[in-house]
Tab-separated table of C-alpha atoms in Angstrom:
chain	number	residue	atom	x	y	z
A	165	UNK	CA	39.774	144.778	206.913
A	166	UNK	CA	40.939	141.154	207.032
A	167	UNK	CA	39.157	138.741	204.680
A	168	UNK	CA	35.910	137.207	205.984
A	169	UNK	CA	37.481	133.818	206.733
A	170	UNK	CA	41.038	134.175	207.990
A	171	UNK	CA	43.120	131.058	208.423
A	172	UNK	CA	43.668	129.944	211.983
A	173	UNK	CA	47.054	130.855	213.418
A	174	UNK	CA	49.517	128.026	213.901
A	175	UNK	CA	48.718	125.949	216.958
A	176	UNK	CA	45.193	127.328	217.319
A	177	UNK	CA	46.511	129.760	219.932
A	178	UNK	CA	43.934	132.059	221.527
A	179	UNK	CA	46.291	135.037	221.879
A	180	UNK	CA	47.273	134.858	218.214
A	181	UNK	CA	43.641	134.509	217.160
A	182	UNK	CA	42.593	137.495	219.287
A	183	UNK	CA	45.343	139.718	217.859
A	184	UNK	CA	44.558	138.692	214.279
A	185	UNK	CA	40.788	139.063	214.486
A	186	UNK	CA	40.470	142.051	216.859
A	187	UNK	CA	40.190	144.609	213.980
A	188	UNK	CA	37.497	142.676	212.132
A	189	UNK	CA	35.502	141.986	215.292
A	190	UNK	CA	35.622	145.690	216.137
A	191	UNK	CA	34.162	146.519	212.729
A	192	UNK	CA	31.289	144.059	213.155
A	193	UNK	CA	30.635	145.238	216.721
A	194	UNK	CA	30.696	148.887	215.588
A	195	UNK	CA	28.044	148.183	212.964
A	196	UNK	CA	25.924	146.333	215.525
A	197	UNK	CA	26.139	148.955	218.283
A	198	UNK	CA	26.690	152.204	216.350
A	199	UNK	CA	28.989	153.312	219.178
A	200	UNK	CA	32.798	153.046	219.384
A	201	UNK	CA	32.967	152.529	223.156
A	202	UNK	CA	30.160	149.975	223.210
A	203	UNK	CA	31.731	148.138	220.271
A	204	UNK	CA	35.089	147.739	222.026
A	205	UNK	CA	33.449	146.547	225.244
A	206	UNK	CA	31.342	144.063	223.263
A	207	UNK	CA	34.446	142.554	221.649
A	208	UNK	CA	36.238	142.416	225.015
A	209	UNK	CA	33.345	140.505	226.571
A	210	UNK	CA	33.113	138.170	223.583
A	211	UNK	CA	36.806	137.320	223.614
A	212	UNK	CA	36.735	136.791	227.384
A	213	UNK	CA	33.923	134.250	227.003
A	214	UNK	CA	35.832	132.475	224.253
A	215	UNK	CA	39.052	132.505	226.273
A	216	UNK	CA	37.224	130.750	229.119
A	217	UNK	CA	36.489	127.716	226.910
A	218	UNK	CA	39.006	128.059	224.071
A	219	UNK	CA	40.243	124.471	224.317
A	220	UNK	CA	36.733	123.214	223.539
A	221	UNK	CA	35.996	125.439	220.524
A	222	UNK	CA	35.813	123.175	217.413
A	223	UNK	CA	38.943	123.688	215.322
A	224	UNK	CA	37.108	123.612	211.997
A	225	UNK	CA	34.307	126.038	212.921
A	226	UNK	CA	35.980	128.784	214.942
A	227	UNK	CA	34.764	131.794	212.955
A	228	UNK	CA	31.124	130.754	213.283
A	229	UNK	CA	31.479	130.289	217.053
A	230	UNK	CA	33.156	133.663	217.481
A	231	UNK	CA	30.495	135.468	215.441
A	232	UNK	CA	27.682	133.627	217.217
A	233	UNK	CA	29.107	134.560	220.620
A	234	UNK	CA	29.563	138.214	219.584
A	235	UNK	CA	25.986	138.506	218.345
A	236	UNK	CA	24.412	136.792	221.329
A	237	UNK	CA	26.351	138.830	223.853
A	238	UNK	CA	25.146	141.947	222.005
A	239	UNK	CA	21.495	140.822	221.954
A	240	UNK	CA	21.380	140.144	225.691
A	241	UNK	CA	20.830	143.832	226.329
A	242	UNK	CA	17.268	144.197	227.671
A	243	UNK	CA	16.425	147.467	225.916
A	244	UNK	CA	15.598	147.866	222.247
A	245	UNK	CA	15.913	144.145	221.558
A	246	UNK	CA	13.552	144.101	218.575
A	247	UNK	CA	15.366	146.928	216.779
A	248	UNK	CA	18.715	145.368	217.702
A	249	UNK	CA	17.724	142.033	216.155
A	250	UNK	CA	16.642	143.734	212.934
A	251	UNK	CA	19.899	145.651	212.744
A	252	UNK	CA	21.849	142.478	213.520
A	253	UNK	CA	20.162	140.572	210.705
A	254	UNK	CA	21.016	143.351	208.243
A	255	UNK	CA	24.658	143.433	209.334
A	256	UNK	CA	24.976	139.657	209.082
A	257	UNK	CA	23.392	139.642	205.636
A	258	UNK	CA	24.897	142.696	203.936
A	259	UNK	CA	28.222	143.048	205.775
A	260	UNK	CA	29.125	139.485	206.741
A	261	UNK	CA	27.485	137.916	203.673
A	262	UNK	CA	25.688	135.111	205.555
A	263	UNK	CA	22.754	133.195	204.084
A	264	UNK	CA	19.302	132.972	205.673
A	265	UNK	CA	20.100	129.542	207.125
A	266	UNK	CA	23.455	130.655	208.528
A	267	UNK	CA	21.899	133.747	210.131
A	268	UNK	CA	19.147	131.557	211.602
A	269	UNK	CA	21.774	129.317	213.194
A	270	UNK	CA	23.564	132.333	214.662
A	271	UNK	CA	20.360	133.791	216.118
A	272	UNK	CA	18.625	130.537	217.036
A	273	UNK	CA	15.528	131.215	214.925
A	274	UNK	CA	14.041	129.998	211.645
A	275	UNK	CA	15.164	131.168	208.169
A	276	UNK	CA	11.611	132.445	207.661
A	277	UNK	CA	12.001	134.754	210.665
A	278	UNK	CA	15.306	135.967	209.212
A	279	UNK	CA	13.691	136.834	205.890
A	280	UNK	CA	10.915	138.735	207.662
A	281	UNK	CA	13.437	140.744	209.710
A	282	UNK	CA	15.414	141.579	206.579
A	283	UNK	CA	12.273	142.980	204.936
A	284	UNK	CA	11.286	144.979	208.024
A	285	UNK	CA	14.842	146.170	208.565
A	286	UNK	CA	15.229	147.416	204.992
A	287	UNK	CA	11.896	149.183	205.245
A	288	UNK	CA	12.882	150.836	208.523
A	289	UNK	CA	16.298	151.833	207.164
A	290	UNK	CA	14.763	153.249	204.016
A	291	UNK	CA	17.521	151.774	201.872
A	292	UNK	CA	17.956	149.007	199.329
A	293	UNK	CA	20.561	146.249	199.760
A	294	UNK	CA	23.106	147.926	197.482
A	295	UNK	CA	22.938	151.223	199.331
A	296	UNK	CA	23.125	149.471	202.707
A	297	UNK	CA	26.306	147.663	201.652
A	298	UNK	CA	27.841	151.008	200.749
A	299	UNK	CA	26.873	152.488	204.115
A	300	UNK	CA	28.401	149.546	205.959
A	301	UNK	CA	31.578	149.711	203.877
A	302	UNK	CA	31.986	153.437	204.619
A	303	UNK	CA	31.402	152.858	208.342
A	304	UNK	CA	33.912	150.005	208.375
A	305	UNK	CA	36.613	152.208	206.832
A	306	UNK	CA	36.083	154.771	209.592
A	307	UNK	CA	36.859	152.267	212.360
A	308	UNK	CA	40.400	152.723	213.711
A	309	UNK	CA	41.281	149.581	215.692
A	310	UNK	CA	43.000	149.999	219.024
A	311	UNK	CA	45.491	147.486	220.389
A	312	UNK	CA	43.838	144.329	221.694
A	313	UNK	CA	43.723	144.369	225.554
A	314	UNK	CA	44.907	140.777	225.728
A	315	UNK	CA	45.909	140.699	229.419
A	316	UNK	CA	42.520	142.040	230.524
A	317	UNK	CA	40.642	139.648	228.251
A	318	UNK	CA	42.544	136.630	229.540
A	319	UNK	CA	42.014	137.691	233.163
A	320	UNK	CA	38.267	137.966	232.544
A	321	UNK	CA	38.351	134.563	230.861
A	322	UNK	CA	39.938	132.913	233.900
A	323	UNK	CA	37.237	134.344	236.174
A	324	UNK	CA	34.475	133.100	233.865
A	325	UNK	CA	36.062	129.651	233.667
A	326	UNK	CA	36.112	129.262	237.446
A	327	UNK	CA	32.514	130.473	237.699
A	328	UNK	CA	31.283	128.056	235.046
A	329	UNK	CA	33.023	125.104	236.645
A	330	UNK	CA	31.222	125.862	239.919
A	331	UNK	CA	27.834	126.128	238.172
A	332	UNK	CA	28.456	122.952	236.165
A	333	UNK	CA	29.234	121.011	239.341
A	334	UNK	CA	25.940	122.104	240.896
A	335	UNK	CA	23.914	121.202	237.782
A	336	UNK	CA	25.547	117.788	237.468
A	337	UNK	CA	24.713	117.057	241.098
A	338	UNK	CA	21.060	117.854	240.358
A	339	UNK	CA	21.086	115.700	237.217
A	340	UNK	CA	22.533	112.726	239.058
A	341	UNK	CA	19.976	112.789	241.880
A	342	UNK	CA	17.287	110.699	240.061
A	343	UNK	CA	19.829	108.006	239.200
A	344	UNK	CA	20.924	107.713	242.819
A	345	UNK	CA	17.302	107.278	243.950
A	346	UNK	CA	16.395	104.823	241.233
A	347	UNK	CA	19.116	102.221	241.831
A	348	UNK	CA	21.017	99.959	239.494
A	349	UNK	CA	18.519	97.060	239.461
A	350	UNK	CA	15.872	98.983	237.546
A	351	UNK	CA	18.428	100.105	234.979
A	352	UNK	CA	19.603	96.545	234.423
A	353	UNK	CA	15.985	95.444	234.197
A	354	UNK	CA	15.391	97.939	231.418
A	355	UNK	CA	18.067	96.239	229.327
A	356	UNK	CA	16.833	92.700	229.792
A	357	UNK	CA	14.052	92.778	227.232
A	358	UNK	CA	15.943	94.590	224.526
A	359	UNK	CA	18.447	92.027	223.334
A	360	UNK	CA	17.057	91.910	219.814
A	361	UNK	CA	17.165	95.691	219.320
A	362	UNK	CA	20.642	95.904	220.832
A	363	UNK	CA	21.881	93.237	218.475
A	364	UNK	CA	20.337	95.094	215.571
A	365	UNK	CA	22.101	98.269	216.585
A	366	UNK	CA	25.416	96.411	216.769
A	367	UNK	CA	24.822	94.951	213.340
A	368	UNK	CA	24.291	98.463	211.922
A	369	UNK	CA	27.451	99.847	213.538
A	370	UNK	CA	29.235	99.959	210.190
A	371	UNK	CA	27.194	103.056	209.279
A	372	UNK	CA	26.051	105.842	211.622
A	373	UNK	CA	22.694	106.006	209.793
A	374	UNK	CA	20.137	103.257	210.293
A	375	UNK	CA	16.741	103.066	208.584
A	376	UNK	CA	14.025	101.745	210.897
A	377	UNK	CA	10.361	100.911	210.553
A	378	UNK	CA	7.634	102.796	212.399
A	379	UNK	CA	7.645	101.864	216.089
A	380	UNK	CA	10.803	99.734	215.911
A	381	UNK	CA	12.559	99.905	219.306
A	382	UNK	CA	16.299	100.618	219.423
A	383	UNK	CA	18.412	100.657	222.597
A	384	UNK	CA	20.155	104.028	222.893
A	385	UNK	CA	21.616	103.521	226.385
A	386	UNK	CA	21.181	101.584	229.640
A	387	UNK	CA	17.412	101.306	230.073
A	388	UNK	CA	16.684	103.819	227.282
A	389	UNK	CA	14.831	102.945	224.105
A	390	UNK	CA	14.153	105.161	221.102
A	391	UNK	CA	11.613	104.641	218.329
A	392	UNK	CA	10.263	106.683	215.439
A	393	UNK	CA	6.680	107.132	214.306
A	394	UNK	CA	5.110	109.459	211.756
A	395	UNK	CA	4.345	112.070	214.439
A	396	UNK	CA	7.945	112.336	215.728
A	397	UNK	CA	10.567	110.562	217.827
A	398	UNK	CA	9.835	108.906	221.187
A	399	UNK	CA	11.868	107.737	224.177
A	400	UNK	CA	11.303	105.370	227.095
A	401	UNK	CA	13.602	105.861	230.093
A	402	UNK	CA	14.022	104.272	233.548
A	403	UNK	CA	12.312	107.245	235.222
A	404	UNK	CA	9.836	109.950	234.152
A	405	UNK	CA	11.089	112.751	231.951
A	406	UNK	CA	9.560	116.204	232.295
A	407	UNK	CA	7.906	117.639	229.183
A	408	UNK	CA	7.240	116.006	225.819
A	409	UNK	CA	9.442	113.129	224.712
A	410	UNK	CA	9.339	114.172	221.062
A	411	UNK	CA	8.271	116.942	218.728
A	412	UNK	CA	6.905	116.760	215.245
A	413	UNK	CA	9.737	117.440	212.792
A	414	UNK	CA	9.782	120.931	211.310
A	415	UNK	CA	10.483	122.042	207.762
A	416	UNK	CA	13.341	124.320	208.836
A	417	UNK	CA	16.787	122.779	209.572
A	418	UNK	CA	17.366	122.263	213.283
A	419	UNK	CA	18.500	119.821	215.941
A	420	UNK	CA	17.525	119.385	219.589
A	421	UNK	CA	19.399	117.891	222.541
A	422	UNK	CA	18.104	116.024	225.577
A	423	UNK	CA	19.964	114.495	228.516
A	424	UNK	CA	18.979	111.286	230.298
A	425	UNK	CA	20.764	110.189	233.475
A	426	UNK	CA	21.974	106.597	233.673
A	427	UNK	CA	24.346	104.678	235.881
A	428	UNK	CA	27.859	105.999	235.263
A	429	UNK	CA	26.979	109.114	233.299
A	430	UNK	CA	24.560	110.747	230.880
A	431	UNK	CA	23.008	109.596	227.600
A	432	UNK	CA	22.702	112.349	224.983
A	433	UNK	CA	20.144	112.181	222.192
A	434	UNK	CA	17.755	114.382	220.233
A	435	UNK	CA	15.812	115.118	217.056
A	436	UNK	CA	17.070	116.626	213.810
A	437	UNK	CA	14.712	117.932	211.143
A	438	UNK	CA	14.353	120.022	207.995
A	439	UNK	CA	17.131	118.279	206.029
A	440	UNK	CA	17.098	117.396	202.353
A	441	UNK	CA	17.858	113.715	202.653
A	442	UNK	CA	19.820	111.810	205.268
A	443	UNK	CA	22.650	113.476	207.192
A	444	UNK	CA	26.128	112.168	206.463
A	445	UNK	CA	27.224	112.707	210.053
A	446	UNK	CA	26.008	114.063	213.393
A	447	UNK	CA	28.911	115.287	215.544
A	448	UNK	CA	28.457	115.509	219.325
A	449	UNK	CA	30.904	117.360	221.554
A	450	UNK	CA	32.403	115.072	224.164
A	451	UNK	CA	33.523	117.577	226.796
A	452	UNK	CA	37.215	116.799	226.379
A	453	UNK	CA	37.890	119.107	223.438
A	454	UNK	CA	36.821	116.576	220.829
A	455	UNK	CA	33.665	115.327	219.127
A	456	UNK	CA	32.182	111.894	218.493
A	457	UNK	CA	29.993	110.686	215.646
A	458	UNK	CA	26.514	109.873	216.888
A	459	UNK	CA	24.260	107.061	215.707
A	460	UNK	CA	21.329	108.184	213.556
A	461	UNK	CA	17.892	106.671	213.121
A	462	UNK	CA	15.667	107.642	210.176
A	463	UNK	CA	12.206	106.430	209.322
A	464	UNK	CA	11.807	104.624	206.014
A	465	UNK	CA	10.541	107.141	203.459
A	466	UNK	CA	11.174	110.154	205.732
A	467	UNK	CA	14.913	110.823	205.469
A	468	UNK	CA	14.717	114.568	206.225
A	469	UNK	CA	14.308	114.055	209.964
A	470	UNK	CA	15.148	111.501	212.594
A	471	UNK	CA	16.793	110.813	215.942
A	472	UNK	CA	20.460	110.902	216.888
A	473	UNK	CA	22.024	109.429	220.021
A	474	UNK	CA	25.552	109.216	221.381
A	475	UNK	CA	27.203	105.798	221.173
A	476	UNK	CA	28.264	105.772	224.834
A	477	UNK	CA	27.195	107.557	228.030
A	478	UNK	CA	29.102	110.745	228.802
A	479	UNK	CA	31.076	110.695	232.097
A	480	UNK	CA	30.189	113.244	234.755
A	481	UNK	CA	33.464	115.165	234.375
A	482	UNK	CA	32.857	115.607	230.644
A	483	UNK	CA	29.300	116.762	231.268
A	484	UNK	CA	30.604	119.349	233.714
A	485	UNK	CA	32.991	120.632	231.053
A	486	UNK	CA	30.149	121.026	228.546
A	487	UNK	CA	27.905	122.768	231.066
A	488	UNK	CA	30.766	125.086	231.982
A	489	UNK	CA	30.563	126.467	228.438
A	490	UNK	CA	27.373	128.240	229.440
A	491	UNK	CA	25.455	126.785	226.480
A	492	UNK	CA	26.897	129.250	223.955
A	493	UNK	CA	28.624	126.634	221.807
A	494	UNK	CA	26.532	124.095	219.875
A	495	UNK	CA	26.566	120.679	221.498
A	496	UNK	CA	25.511	118.991	218.250
A	497	UNK	CA	26.274	119.751	214.594
A	498	UNK	CA	24.546	118.008	211.681
A	499	UNK	CA	26.409	117.674	208.375
A	500	UNK	CA	24.903	116.960	204.957
A	501	UNK	CA	26.276	114.684	202.236
A	502	UNK	CA	28.647	117.435	201.048
A	503	UNK	CA	30.151	117.764	204.529
A	504	UNK	CA	28.542	121.168	205.189
A	505	UNK	CA	27.113	122.002	208.617
A	506	UNK	CA	23.350	122.349	208.032
A	507	UNK	CA	22.038	122.444	211.620
A	508	UNK	CA	23.458	123.255	215.039
A	509	UNK	CA	21.824	122.896	218.445
A	510	UNK	CA	20.680	126.083	220.144
A	511	UNK	CA	22.333	127.582	223.241
A	512	UNK	CA	19.575	126.245	225.562
A	513	UNK	CA	20.318	122.751	224.360
A	514	UNK	CA	19.501	120.516	227.304
A	515	UNK	CA	16.396	119.601	229.242
A	516	UNK	CA	15.592	116.866	231.732
């Protein structure tokens, strides 16, 4: 088996990556499915999905994205989902060596749920961690990798890419409808009374993190204000937003994403929570293969949670590119002071 974290091939080429990692992915898929044929089909589907959006996969986090995609494709099967999730948690812990937090980010759940599934899974398997590692190692040695079906995978990827572009175009049209009805005057009117907050935000531009007082308004975009209070983050926008505008921060690491439509594009923002101190950086994918550093607001005395927002509205074409990913890749990644990714947005990352 290749080592757990292989170096990326020169040029970040998908074909080279697929050839290099095909054997290891087959091993992981075999342990997840307990079936050779199902394992190979699972890896084919995973690589096809990655091929469809390869240019937008973050260069410094490829292995996580590949593993996350593999696991989530596997767990979409409607039958036996509870048992499959328990088995998946065990494989990620005792074969892949992931921590509770890392497994939670792969599955989109809390670390507490991961710990509970580990306990239940070990009880159901009737084995201790040491014995389970031996079983997985023996099963991995029995896997004989076939040759990667690269042509088929790339053909599937092209079909998925075209399909996602069509879906993204339809969703963007729906998102833009409120802005077209609202008109530009109301948006400009929303900015008129916020000169002081806007100036404050400009003054704090030297650092992405800004400490605010409870209820202090900050302009996050045309006609959009954000403020923090003890019970969570809040937004005011030029038109009504369905659902709650903020959630009470949780103890577990996590980050949410919301989309607000403005003239000329989309403003991205959200809540992060469960951190130990302030984040050093919040990276937001920009839809063109890169990522931008978001602005961060934290409440004085409550540095473990706060609000992030993109510095500039995202153009429609970039939003289409992000939507074409199908939501499988994290839109937002939060990094701690050591530069480690501590929270990633879930696959269902946007709401209106």
